[in-house]
PDB file of C-alpha atoms in Angstrom:
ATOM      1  CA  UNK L  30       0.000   0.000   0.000  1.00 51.00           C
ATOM      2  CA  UNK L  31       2.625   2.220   0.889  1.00 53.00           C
ATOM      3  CA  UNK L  32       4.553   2.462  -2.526  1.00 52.00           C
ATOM      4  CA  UNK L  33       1.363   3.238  -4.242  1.00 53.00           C
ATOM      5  CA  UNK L  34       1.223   6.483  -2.333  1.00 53.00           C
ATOM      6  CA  UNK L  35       4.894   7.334  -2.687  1.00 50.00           C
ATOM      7  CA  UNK L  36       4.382   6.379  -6.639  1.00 49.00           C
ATOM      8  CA  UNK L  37       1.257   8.713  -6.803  1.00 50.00           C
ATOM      9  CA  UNK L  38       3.498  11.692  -5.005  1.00 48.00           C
ATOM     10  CA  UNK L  39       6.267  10.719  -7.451  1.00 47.00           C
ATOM     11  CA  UNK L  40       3.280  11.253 -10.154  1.00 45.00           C
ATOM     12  CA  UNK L  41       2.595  14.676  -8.957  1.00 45.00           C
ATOM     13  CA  UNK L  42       6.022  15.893  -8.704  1.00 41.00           C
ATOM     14  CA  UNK L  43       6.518  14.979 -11.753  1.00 39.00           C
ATOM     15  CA  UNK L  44       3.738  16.715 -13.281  1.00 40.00           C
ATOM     16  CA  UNK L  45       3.867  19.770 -11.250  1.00 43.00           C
ATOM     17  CA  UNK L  46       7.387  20.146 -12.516  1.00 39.00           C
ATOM     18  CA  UNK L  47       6.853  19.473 -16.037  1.00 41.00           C
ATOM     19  CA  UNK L  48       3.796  21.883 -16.399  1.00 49.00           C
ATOM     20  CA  UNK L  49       3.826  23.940 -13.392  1.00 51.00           C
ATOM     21  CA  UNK L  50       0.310  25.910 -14.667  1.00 56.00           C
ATOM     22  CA  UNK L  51      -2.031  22.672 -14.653  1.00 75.00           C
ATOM     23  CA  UNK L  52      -3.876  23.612 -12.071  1.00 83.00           C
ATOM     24  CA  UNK L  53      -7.726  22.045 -11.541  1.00 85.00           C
ATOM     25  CA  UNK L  54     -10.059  25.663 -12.872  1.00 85.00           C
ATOM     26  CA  UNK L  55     -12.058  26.662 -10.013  1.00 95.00           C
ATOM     27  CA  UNK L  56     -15.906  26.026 -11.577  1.00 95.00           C
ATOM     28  CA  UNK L  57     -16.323  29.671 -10.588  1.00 97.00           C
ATOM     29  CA  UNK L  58     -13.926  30.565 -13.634  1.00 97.00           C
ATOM     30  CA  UNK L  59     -15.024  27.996 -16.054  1.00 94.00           C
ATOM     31  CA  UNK L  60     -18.436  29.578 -15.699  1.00 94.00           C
ATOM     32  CA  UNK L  61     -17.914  32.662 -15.621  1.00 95.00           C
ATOM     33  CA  UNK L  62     -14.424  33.446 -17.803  1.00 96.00           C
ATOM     34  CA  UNK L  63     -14.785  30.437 -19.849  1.00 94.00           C
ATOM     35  CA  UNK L  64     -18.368  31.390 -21.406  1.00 93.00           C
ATOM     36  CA  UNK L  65     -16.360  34.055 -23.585  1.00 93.00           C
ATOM     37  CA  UNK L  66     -12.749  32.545 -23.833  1.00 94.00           C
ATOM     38  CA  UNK L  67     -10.330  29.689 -23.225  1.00 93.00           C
ATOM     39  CA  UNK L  68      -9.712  29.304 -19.048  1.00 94.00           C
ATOM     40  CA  UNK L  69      -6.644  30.216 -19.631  1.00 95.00           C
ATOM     41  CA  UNK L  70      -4.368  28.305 -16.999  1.00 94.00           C
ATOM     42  CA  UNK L  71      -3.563  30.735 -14.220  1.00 95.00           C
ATOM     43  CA  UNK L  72      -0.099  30.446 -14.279  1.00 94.00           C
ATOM     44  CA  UNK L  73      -0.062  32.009 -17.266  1.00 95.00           C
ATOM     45  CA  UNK L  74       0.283  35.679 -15.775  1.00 96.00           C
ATOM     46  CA  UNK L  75       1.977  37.131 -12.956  1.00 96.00           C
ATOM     47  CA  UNK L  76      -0.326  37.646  -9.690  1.00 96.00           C
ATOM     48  CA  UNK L  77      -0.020  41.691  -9.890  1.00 96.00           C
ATOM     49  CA  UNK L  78      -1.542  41.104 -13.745  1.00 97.00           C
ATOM     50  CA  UNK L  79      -4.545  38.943 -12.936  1.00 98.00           C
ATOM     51  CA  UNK L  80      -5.240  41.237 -10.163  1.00 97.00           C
ATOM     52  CA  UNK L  81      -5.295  44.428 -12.371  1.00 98.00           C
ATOM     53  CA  UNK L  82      -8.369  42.195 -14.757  1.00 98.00           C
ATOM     54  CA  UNK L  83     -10.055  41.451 -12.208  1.00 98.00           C
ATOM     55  CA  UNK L  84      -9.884  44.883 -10.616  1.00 98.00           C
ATOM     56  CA  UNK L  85     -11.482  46.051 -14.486  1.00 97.00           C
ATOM     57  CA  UNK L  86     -13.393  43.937 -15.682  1.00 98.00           C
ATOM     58  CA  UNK L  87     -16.054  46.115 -16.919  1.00 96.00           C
ATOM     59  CA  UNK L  88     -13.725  46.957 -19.643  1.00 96.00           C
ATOM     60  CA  UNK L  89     -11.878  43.969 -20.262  1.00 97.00           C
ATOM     61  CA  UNK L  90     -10.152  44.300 -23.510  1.00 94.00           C
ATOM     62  CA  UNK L  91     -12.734  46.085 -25.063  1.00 91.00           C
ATOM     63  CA  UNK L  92     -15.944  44.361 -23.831  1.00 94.00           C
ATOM     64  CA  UNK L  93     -17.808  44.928 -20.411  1.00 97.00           C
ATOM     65  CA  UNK L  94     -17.325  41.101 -18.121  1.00 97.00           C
ATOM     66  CA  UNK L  95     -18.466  42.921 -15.067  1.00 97.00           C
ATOM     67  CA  UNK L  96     -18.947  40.215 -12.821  1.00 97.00           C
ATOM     68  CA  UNK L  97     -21.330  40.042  -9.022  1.00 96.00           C
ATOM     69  CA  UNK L  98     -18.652  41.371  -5.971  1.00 96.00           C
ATOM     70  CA  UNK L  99     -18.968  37.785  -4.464  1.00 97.00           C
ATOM     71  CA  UNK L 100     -17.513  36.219  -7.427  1.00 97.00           C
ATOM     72  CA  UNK L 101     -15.306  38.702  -8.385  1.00 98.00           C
ATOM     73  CA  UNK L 102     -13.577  38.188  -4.775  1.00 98.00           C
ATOM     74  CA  UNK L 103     -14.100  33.953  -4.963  1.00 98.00           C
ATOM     75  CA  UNK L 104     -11.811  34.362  -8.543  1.00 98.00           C
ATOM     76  CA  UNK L 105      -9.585  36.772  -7.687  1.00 98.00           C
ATOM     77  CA  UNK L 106      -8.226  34.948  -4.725  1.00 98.00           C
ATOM     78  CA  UNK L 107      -8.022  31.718  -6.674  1.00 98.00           C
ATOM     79  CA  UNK L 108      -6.325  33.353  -9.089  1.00 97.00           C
ATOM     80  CA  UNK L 109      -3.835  35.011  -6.860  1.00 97.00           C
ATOM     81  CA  UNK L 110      -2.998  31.484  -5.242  1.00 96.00           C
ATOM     82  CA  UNK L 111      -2.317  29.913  -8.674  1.00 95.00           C
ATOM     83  CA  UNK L 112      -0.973  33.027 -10.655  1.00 95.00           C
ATOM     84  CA  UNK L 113       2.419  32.047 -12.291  1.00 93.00           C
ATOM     85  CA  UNK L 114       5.659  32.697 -10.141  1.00 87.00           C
ATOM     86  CA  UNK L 115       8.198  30.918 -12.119  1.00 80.00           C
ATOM     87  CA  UNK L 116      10.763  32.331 -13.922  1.00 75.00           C
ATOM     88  CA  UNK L 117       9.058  33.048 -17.213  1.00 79.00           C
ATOM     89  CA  UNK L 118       6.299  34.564 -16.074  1.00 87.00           C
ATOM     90  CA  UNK L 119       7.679  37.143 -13.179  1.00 83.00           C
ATOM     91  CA  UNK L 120       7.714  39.261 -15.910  1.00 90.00           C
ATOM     92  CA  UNK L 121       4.233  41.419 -16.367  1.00 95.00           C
ATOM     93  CA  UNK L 122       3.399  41.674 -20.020  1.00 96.00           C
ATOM     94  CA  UNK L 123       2.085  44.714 -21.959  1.00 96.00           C
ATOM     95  CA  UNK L 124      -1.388  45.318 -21.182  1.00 96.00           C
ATOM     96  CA  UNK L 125      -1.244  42.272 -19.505  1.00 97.00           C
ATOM     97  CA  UNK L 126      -1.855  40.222 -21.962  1.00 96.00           C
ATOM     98  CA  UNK L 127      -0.978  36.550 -22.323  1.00 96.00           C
ATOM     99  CA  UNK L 128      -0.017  36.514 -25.901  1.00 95.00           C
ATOM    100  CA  UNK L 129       2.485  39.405 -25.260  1.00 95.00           C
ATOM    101  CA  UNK L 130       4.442  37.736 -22.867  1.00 95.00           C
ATOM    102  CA  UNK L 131       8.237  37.312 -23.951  1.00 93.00           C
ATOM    103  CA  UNK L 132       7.915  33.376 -23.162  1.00 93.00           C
ATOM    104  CA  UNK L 133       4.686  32.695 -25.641  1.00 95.00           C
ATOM    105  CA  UNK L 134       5.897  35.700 -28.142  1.00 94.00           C
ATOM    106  CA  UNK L 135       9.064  33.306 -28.415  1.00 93.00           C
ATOM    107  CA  UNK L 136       7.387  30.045 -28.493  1.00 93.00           C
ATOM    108  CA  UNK L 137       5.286  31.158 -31.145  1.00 95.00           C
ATOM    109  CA  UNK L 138       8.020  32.916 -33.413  1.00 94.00           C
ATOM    110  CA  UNK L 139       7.783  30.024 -36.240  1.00 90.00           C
ATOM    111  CA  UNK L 140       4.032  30.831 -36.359  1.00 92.00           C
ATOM    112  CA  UNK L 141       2.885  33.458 -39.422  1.00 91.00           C
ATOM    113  CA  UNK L 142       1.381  35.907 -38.441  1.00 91.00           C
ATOM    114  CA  UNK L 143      -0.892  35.814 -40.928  1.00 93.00           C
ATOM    115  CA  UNK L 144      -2.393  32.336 -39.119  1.00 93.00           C
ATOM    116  CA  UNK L 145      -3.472  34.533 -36.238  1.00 92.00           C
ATOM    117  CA  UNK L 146      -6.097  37.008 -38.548  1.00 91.00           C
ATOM    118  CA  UNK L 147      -7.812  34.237 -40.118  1.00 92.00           C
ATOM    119  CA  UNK L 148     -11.222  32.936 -39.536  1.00 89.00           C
ATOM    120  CA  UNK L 149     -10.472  29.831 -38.554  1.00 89.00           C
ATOM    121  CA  UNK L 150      -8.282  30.887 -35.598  1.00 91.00           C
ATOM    122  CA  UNK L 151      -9.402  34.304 -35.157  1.00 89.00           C
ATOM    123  CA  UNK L 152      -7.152  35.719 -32.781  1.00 89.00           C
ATOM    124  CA  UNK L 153      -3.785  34.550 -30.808  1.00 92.00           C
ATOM    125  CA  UNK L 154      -5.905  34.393 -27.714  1.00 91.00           C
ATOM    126  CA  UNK L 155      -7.295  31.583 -29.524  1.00 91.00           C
ATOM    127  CA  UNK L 156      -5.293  29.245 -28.200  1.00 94.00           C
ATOM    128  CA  UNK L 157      -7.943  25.704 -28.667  1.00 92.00           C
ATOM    129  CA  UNK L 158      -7.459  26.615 -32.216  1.00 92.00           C
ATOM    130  CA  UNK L 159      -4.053  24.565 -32.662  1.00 94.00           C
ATOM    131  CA  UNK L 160      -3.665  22.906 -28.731  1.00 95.00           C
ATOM    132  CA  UNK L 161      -6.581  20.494 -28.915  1.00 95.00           C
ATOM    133  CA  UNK L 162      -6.421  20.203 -24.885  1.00 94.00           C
ATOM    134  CA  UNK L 163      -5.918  23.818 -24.444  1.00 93.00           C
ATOM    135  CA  UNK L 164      -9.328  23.684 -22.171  1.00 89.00           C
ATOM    136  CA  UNK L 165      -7.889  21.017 -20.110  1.00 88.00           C
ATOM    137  CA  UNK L 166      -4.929  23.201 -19.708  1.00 89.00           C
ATOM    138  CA  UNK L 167      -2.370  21.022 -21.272  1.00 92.00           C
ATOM    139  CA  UNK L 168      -0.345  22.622 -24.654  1.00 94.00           C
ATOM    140  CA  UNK L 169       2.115  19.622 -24.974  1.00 94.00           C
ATOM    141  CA  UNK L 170       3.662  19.935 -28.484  1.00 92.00           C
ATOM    142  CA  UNK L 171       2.332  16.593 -29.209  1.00 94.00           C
ATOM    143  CA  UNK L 172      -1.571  18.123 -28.757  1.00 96.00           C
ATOM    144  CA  UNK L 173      -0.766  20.217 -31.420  1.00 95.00           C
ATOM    145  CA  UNK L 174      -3.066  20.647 -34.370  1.00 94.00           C
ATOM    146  CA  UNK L 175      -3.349  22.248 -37.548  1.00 93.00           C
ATOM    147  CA  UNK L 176      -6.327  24.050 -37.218  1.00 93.00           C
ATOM    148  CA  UNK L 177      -9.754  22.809 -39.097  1.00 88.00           C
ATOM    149  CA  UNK L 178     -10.457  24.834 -41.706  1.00 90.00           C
ATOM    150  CA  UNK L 179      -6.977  27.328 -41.833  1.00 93.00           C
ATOM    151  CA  UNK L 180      -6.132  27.674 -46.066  1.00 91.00           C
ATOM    152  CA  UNK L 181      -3.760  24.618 -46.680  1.00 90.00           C
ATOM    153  CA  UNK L 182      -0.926  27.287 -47.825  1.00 89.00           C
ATOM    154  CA  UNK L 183      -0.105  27.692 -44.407  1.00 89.00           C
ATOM    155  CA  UNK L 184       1.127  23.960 -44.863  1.00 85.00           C
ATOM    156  CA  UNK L 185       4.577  24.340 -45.493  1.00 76.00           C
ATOM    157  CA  UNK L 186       5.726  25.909 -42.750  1.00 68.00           C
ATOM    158  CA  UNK L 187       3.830  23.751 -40.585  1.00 74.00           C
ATOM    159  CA  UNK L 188       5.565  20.476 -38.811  1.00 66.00           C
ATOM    160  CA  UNK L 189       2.649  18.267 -37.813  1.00 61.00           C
TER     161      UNK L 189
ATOM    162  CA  UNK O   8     -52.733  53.004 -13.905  1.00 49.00           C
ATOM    163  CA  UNK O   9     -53.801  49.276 -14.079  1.00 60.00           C
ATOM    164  CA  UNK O  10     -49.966  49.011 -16.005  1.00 73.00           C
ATOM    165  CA  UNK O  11     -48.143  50.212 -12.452  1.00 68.00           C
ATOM    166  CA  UNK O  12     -50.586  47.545 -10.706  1.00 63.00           C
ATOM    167  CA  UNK O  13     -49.295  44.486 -13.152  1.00 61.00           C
ATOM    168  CA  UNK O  14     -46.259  45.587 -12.394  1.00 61.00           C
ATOM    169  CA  UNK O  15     -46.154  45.644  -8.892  1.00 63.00           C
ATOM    170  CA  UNK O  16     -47.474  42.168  -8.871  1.00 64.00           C
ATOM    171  CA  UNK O  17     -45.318  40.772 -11.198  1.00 60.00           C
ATOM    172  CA  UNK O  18     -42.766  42.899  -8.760  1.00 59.00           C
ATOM    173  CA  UNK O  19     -44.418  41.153  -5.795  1.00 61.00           C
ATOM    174  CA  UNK O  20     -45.026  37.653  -7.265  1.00 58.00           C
ATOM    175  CA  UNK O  21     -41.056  37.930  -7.973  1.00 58.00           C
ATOM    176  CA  UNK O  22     -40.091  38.667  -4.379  1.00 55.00           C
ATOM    177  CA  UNK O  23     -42.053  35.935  -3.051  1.00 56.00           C
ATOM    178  CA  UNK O  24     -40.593  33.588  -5.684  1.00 53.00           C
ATOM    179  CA  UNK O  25     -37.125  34.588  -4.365  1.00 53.00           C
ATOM    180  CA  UNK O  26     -37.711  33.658  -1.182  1.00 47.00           C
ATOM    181  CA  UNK O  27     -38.673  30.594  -2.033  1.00 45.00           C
ATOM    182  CA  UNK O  28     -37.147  28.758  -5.483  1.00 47.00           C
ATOM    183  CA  UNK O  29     -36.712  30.533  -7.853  1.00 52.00           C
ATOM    184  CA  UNK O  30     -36.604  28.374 -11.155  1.00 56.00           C
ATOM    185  CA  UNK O  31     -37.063  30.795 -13.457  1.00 89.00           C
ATOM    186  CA  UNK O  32     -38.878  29.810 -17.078  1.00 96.00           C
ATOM    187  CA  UNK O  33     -38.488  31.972 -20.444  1.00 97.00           C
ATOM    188  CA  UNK O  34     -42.259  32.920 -19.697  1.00 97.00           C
ATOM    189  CA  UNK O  35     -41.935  33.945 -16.445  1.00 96.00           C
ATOM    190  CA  UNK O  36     -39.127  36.103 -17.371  1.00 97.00           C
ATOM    191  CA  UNK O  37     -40.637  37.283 -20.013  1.00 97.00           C
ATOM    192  CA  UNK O  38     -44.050  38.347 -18.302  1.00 96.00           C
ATOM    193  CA  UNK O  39     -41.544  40.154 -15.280  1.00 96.00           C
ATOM    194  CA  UNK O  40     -39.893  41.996 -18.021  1.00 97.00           C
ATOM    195  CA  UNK O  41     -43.138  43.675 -19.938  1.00 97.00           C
ATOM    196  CA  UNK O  42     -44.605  44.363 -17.088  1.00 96.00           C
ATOM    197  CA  UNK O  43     -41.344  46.413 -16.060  1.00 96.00           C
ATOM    198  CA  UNK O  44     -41.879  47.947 -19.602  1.00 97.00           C
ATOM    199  CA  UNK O  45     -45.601  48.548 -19.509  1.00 97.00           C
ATOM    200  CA  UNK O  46     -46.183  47.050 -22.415  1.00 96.00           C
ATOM    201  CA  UNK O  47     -46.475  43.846 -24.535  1.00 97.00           C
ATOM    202  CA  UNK O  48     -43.399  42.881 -26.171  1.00 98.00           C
ATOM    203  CA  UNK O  49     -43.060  42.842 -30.145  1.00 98.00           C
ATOM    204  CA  UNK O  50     -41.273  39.556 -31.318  1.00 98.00           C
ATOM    205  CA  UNK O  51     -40.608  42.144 -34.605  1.00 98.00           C
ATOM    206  CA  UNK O  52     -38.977  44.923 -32.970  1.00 98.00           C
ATOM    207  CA  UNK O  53     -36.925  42.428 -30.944  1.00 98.00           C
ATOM    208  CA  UNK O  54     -35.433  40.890 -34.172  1.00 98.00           C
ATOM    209  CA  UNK O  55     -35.320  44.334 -35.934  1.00 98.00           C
ATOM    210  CA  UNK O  56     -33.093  45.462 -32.655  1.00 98.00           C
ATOM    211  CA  UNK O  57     -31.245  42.390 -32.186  1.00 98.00           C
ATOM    212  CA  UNK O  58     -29.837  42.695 -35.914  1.00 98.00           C
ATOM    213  CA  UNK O  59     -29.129  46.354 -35.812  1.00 98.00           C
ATOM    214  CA  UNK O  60     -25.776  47.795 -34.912  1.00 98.00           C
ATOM    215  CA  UNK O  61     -26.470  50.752 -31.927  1.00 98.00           C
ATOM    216  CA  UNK O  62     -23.543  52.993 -32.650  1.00 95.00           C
ATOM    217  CA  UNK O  63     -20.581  50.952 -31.853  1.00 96.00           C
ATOM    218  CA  UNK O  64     -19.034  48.203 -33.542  1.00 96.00           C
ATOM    219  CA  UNK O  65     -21.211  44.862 -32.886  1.00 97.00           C
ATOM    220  CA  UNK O  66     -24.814  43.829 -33.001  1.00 98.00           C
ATOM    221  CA  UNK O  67     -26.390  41.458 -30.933  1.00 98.00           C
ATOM    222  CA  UNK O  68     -26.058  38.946 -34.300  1.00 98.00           C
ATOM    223  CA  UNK O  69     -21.989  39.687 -34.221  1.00 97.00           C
ATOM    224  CA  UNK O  70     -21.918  36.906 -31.887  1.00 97.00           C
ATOM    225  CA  UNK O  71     -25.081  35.090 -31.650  1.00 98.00           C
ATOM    226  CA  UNK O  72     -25.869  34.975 -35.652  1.00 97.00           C
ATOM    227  CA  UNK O  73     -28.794  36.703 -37.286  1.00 97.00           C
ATOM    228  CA  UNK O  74     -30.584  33.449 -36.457  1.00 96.00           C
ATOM    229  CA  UNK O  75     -29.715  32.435 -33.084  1.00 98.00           C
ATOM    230  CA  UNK O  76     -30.774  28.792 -33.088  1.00 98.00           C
ATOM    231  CA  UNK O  77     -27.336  27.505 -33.740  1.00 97.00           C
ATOM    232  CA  UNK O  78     -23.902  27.950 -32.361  1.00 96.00           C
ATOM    233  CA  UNK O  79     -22.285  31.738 -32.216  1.00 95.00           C
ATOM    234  CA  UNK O  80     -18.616  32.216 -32.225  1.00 91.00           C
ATOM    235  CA  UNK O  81     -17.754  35.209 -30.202  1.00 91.00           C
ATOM    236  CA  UNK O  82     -16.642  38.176 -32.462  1.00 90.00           C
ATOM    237  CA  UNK O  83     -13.217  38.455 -30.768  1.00 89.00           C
ATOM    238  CA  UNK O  84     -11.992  35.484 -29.208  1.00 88.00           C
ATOM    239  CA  UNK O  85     -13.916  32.939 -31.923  1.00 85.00           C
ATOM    240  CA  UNK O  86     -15.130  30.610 -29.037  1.00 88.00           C
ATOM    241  CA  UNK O  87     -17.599  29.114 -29.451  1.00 88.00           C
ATOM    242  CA  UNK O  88     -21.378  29.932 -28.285  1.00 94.00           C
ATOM    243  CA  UNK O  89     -24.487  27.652 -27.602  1.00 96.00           C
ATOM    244  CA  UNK O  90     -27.847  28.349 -29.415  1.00 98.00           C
ATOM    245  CA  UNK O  91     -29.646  31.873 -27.879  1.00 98.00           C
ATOM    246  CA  UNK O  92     -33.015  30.738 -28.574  1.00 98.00           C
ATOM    247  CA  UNK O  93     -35.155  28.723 -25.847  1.00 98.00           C
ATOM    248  CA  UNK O  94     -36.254  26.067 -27.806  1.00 98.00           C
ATOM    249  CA  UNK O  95     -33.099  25.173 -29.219  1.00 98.00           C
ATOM    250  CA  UNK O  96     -30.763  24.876 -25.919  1.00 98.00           C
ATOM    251  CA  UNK O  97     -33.350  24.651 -22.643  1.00 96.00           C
ATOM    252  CA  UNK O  98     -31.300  26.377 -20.211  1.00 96.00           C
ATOM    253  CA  UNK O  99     -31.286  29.404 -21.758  1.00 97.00           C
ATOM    254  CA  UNK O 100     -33.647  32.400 -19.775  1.00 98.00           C
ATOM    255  CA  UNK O 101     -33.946  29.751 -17.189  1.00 97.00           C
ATOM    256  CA  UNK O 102     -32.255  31.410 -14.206  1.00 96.00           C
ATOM    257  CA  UNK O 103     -33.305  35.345 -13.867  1.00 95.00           C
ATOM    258  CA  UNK O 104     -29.940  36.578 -12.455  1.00 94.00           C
ATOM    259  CA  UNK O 105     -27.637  34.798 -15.340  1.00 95.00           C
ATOM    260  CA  UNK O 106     -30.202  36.589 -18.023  1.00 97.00           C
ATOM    261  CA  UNK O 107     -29.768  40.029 -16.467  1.00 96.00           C
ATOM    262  CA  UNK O 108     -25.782  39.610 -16.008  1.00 96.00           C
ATOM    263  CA  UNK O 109     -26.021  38.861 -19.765  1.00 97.00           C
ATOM    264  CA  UNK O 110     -28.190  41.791 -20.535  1.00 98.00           C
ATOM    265  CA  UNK O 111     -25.984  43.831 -18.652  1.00 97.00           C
ATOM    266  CA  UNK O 112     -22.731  42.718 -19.973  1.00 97.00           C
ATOM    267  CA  UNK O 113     -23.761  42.765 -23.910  1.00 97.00           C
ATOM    268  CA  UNK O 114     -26.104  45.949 -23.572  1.00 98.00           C
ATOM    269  CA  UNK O 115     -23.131  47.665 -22.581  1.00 97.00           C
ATOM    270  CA  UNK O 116     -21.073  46.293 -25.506  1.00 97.00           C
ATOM    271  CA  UNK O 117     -23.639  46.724 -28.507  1.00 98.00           C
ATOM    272  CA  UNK O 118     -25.300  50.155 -27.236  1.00 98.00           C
ATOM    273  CA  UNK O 119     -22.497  51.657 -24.575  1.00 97.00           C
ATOM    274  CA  UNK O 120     -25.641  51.160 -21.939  1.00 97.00           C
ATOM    275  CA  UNK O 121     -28.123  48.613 -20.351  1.00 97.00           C
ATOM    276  CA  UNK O 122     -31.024  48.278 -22.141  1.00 98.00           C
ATOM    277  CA  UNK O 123     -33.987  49.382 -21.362  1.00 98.00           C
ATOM    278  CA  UNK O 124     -37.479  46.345 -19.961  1.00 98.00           C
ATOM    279  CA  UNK O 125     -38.864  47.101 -23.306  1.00 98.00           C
ATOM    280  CA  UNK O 126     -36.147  46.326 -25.357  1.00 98.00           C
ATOM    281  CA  UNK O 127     -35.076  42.985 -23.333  1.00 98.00           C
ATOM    282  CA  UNK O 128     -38.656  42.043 -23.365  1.00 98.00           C
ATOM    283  CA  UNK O 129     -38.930  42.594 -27.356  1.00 98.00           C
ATOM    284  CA  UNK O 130     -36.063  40.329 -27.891  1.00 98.00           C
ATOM    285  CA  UNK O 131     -37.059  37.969 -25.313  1.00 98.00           C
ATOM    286  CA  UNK O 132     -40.037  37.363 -27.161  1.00 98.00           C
ATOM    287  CA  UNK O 133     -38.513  36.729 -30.653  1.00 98.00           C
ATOM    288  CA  UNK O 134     -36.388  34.100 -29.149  1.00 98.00           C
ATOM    289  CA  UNK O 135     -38.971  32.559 -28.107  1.00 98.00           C
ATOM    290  CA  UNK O 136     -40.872  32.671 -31.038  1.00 98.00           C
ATOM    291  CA  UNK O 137     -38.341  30.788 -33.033  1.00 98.00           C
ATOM    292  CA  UNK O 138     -39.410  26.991 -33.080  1.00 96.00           C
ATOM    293  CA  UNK O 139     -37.708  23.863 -34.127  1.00 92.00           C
TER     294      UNK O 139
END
């Protein structure tokens, strides 16, 4: 019985170091965030970002997600306890916005940028468009996707 | 007169609803919201408003489709959005508070203010006037 549990805690190490933002989304956040966007891990931005959002959220990036007080507070504080605090994301990123962090501006470099404007992705923030478990909060390179109905000339300079 | 007396009812029947469960159907939100407006709701002014652009960049039908009884795909992030109409995804207009944070939020977006009982109520009604 014992080595099962040390095996299991071996399991989570593991994981925790390999992806340090899986993190289980509070149900609070999938409803709420979720109904408009990706859940987008929390680790993904710095704690002083997330709580700048959620401090404006009636004009969040353009659109009013003004939210009740009592949920505002319930996400905010989850947020705060899972906001990134590894290296890569100490950093707070222009407007603070995911896609303009150094780490995913660099992971991205070998994507056109012409991929990002079209309908079938839509926007960077559209992350589910080419990580097919993006909503579970995994983007292993091995999820990756080309996305359904991108023009095929964006082909060649895709790996998959 | 008699308008201000449906009203407080419906205002009334409301309250006591809340205290007990308050389940919410399309109807009975609809009813709450035309008695706020004083009048009966027009299914054609709700689809004329709901297709319209109010000054600012998006309609209603930027996100939700002209004819809301499929999926949407949100006009900035391209998620994804479940059918607006009642009869084709049930829990739509189903819980009062979730319809009026909705209102709220997307009011603000199309027109750059909440809407007004009338207008909710006219588009409430030409959701639910579009069947299978």
């Amino acid at each position: 019985m014992k080595w099962i549990a040390i095996l299991l805690l071996a399991g989570i190490g593991l994981a925790r170091a390999d992806s340090p933002q899986r993190v289980p989304p509070l149900p609070k956040y999938q409803q709420e965030c979720a109904a408009c966007h990706l859940a987008y891990p929390p680790g993904m931005l710095p704690a002083a970002s997330w709580k700048r959002l959620m401090g404006s959220l009636d004009k969040h990036y353009g659109t009013d997600a003004s939210l009740d007080e009592v949920s505002v507070r319930e996400i905010s504080g989850w947020l705060q306890t899972h906001a990134g605090t590894y290296k890569r994301v100490s950093e707070e990123p222009p407007q603070d916005r995911i896609t303009r962090s150094q780490w995913f501006v660099r992971k991205h470099s070998e994507v056109d940028p012409h991929i990002w404007k079209q309908a079938a992705v839509k926007s960077a923030a559209n992350c589910a468009a080419c990580h097919t478990a993006a909503d579970k909060g995994s983007f292993r390179e091995s999820e990756i996707q080309f996305p359904k109905g991108l023009d095929a000339r964006f082909r060649r300079n895709w790996s998959d | 007169m008699s308008c201000i007396r449906t009203a407080a009812r419906a205002l009334m029947l409301a309250a006591a609803l809340a205290g007990t469960v308050w389940a919410g159907t399309p109807q009975e939100q609809l009813s709450a919201l035309s008695a706020q407006a004083c009048r009966s709701p027009s299914a054609a002014q709700g689809q004329q408003f709901f297709n319209a652009t109010h000054g600012r960049e998006w309609s209603c039908a930027s996100c939700h489709n002209a004819q809301p009884t499929g999926e949407g795909k949100h006009a900035n992030t391209g998620k994804s959005i479940s059918a607006l109409a009642p009869a084709f995804n049930p829990e739509r207009f189903t819980d009062p508070a979730k319809s009026e944070k909705w209102f709220r939020r997307n009011c603000n977006d199309v027109l750059a203010r909440e809407c007004t009982s009338a207008e909710k109520a006219d588009v409430l009604a030409w959701l639910m006037s579009l069947k299978r």
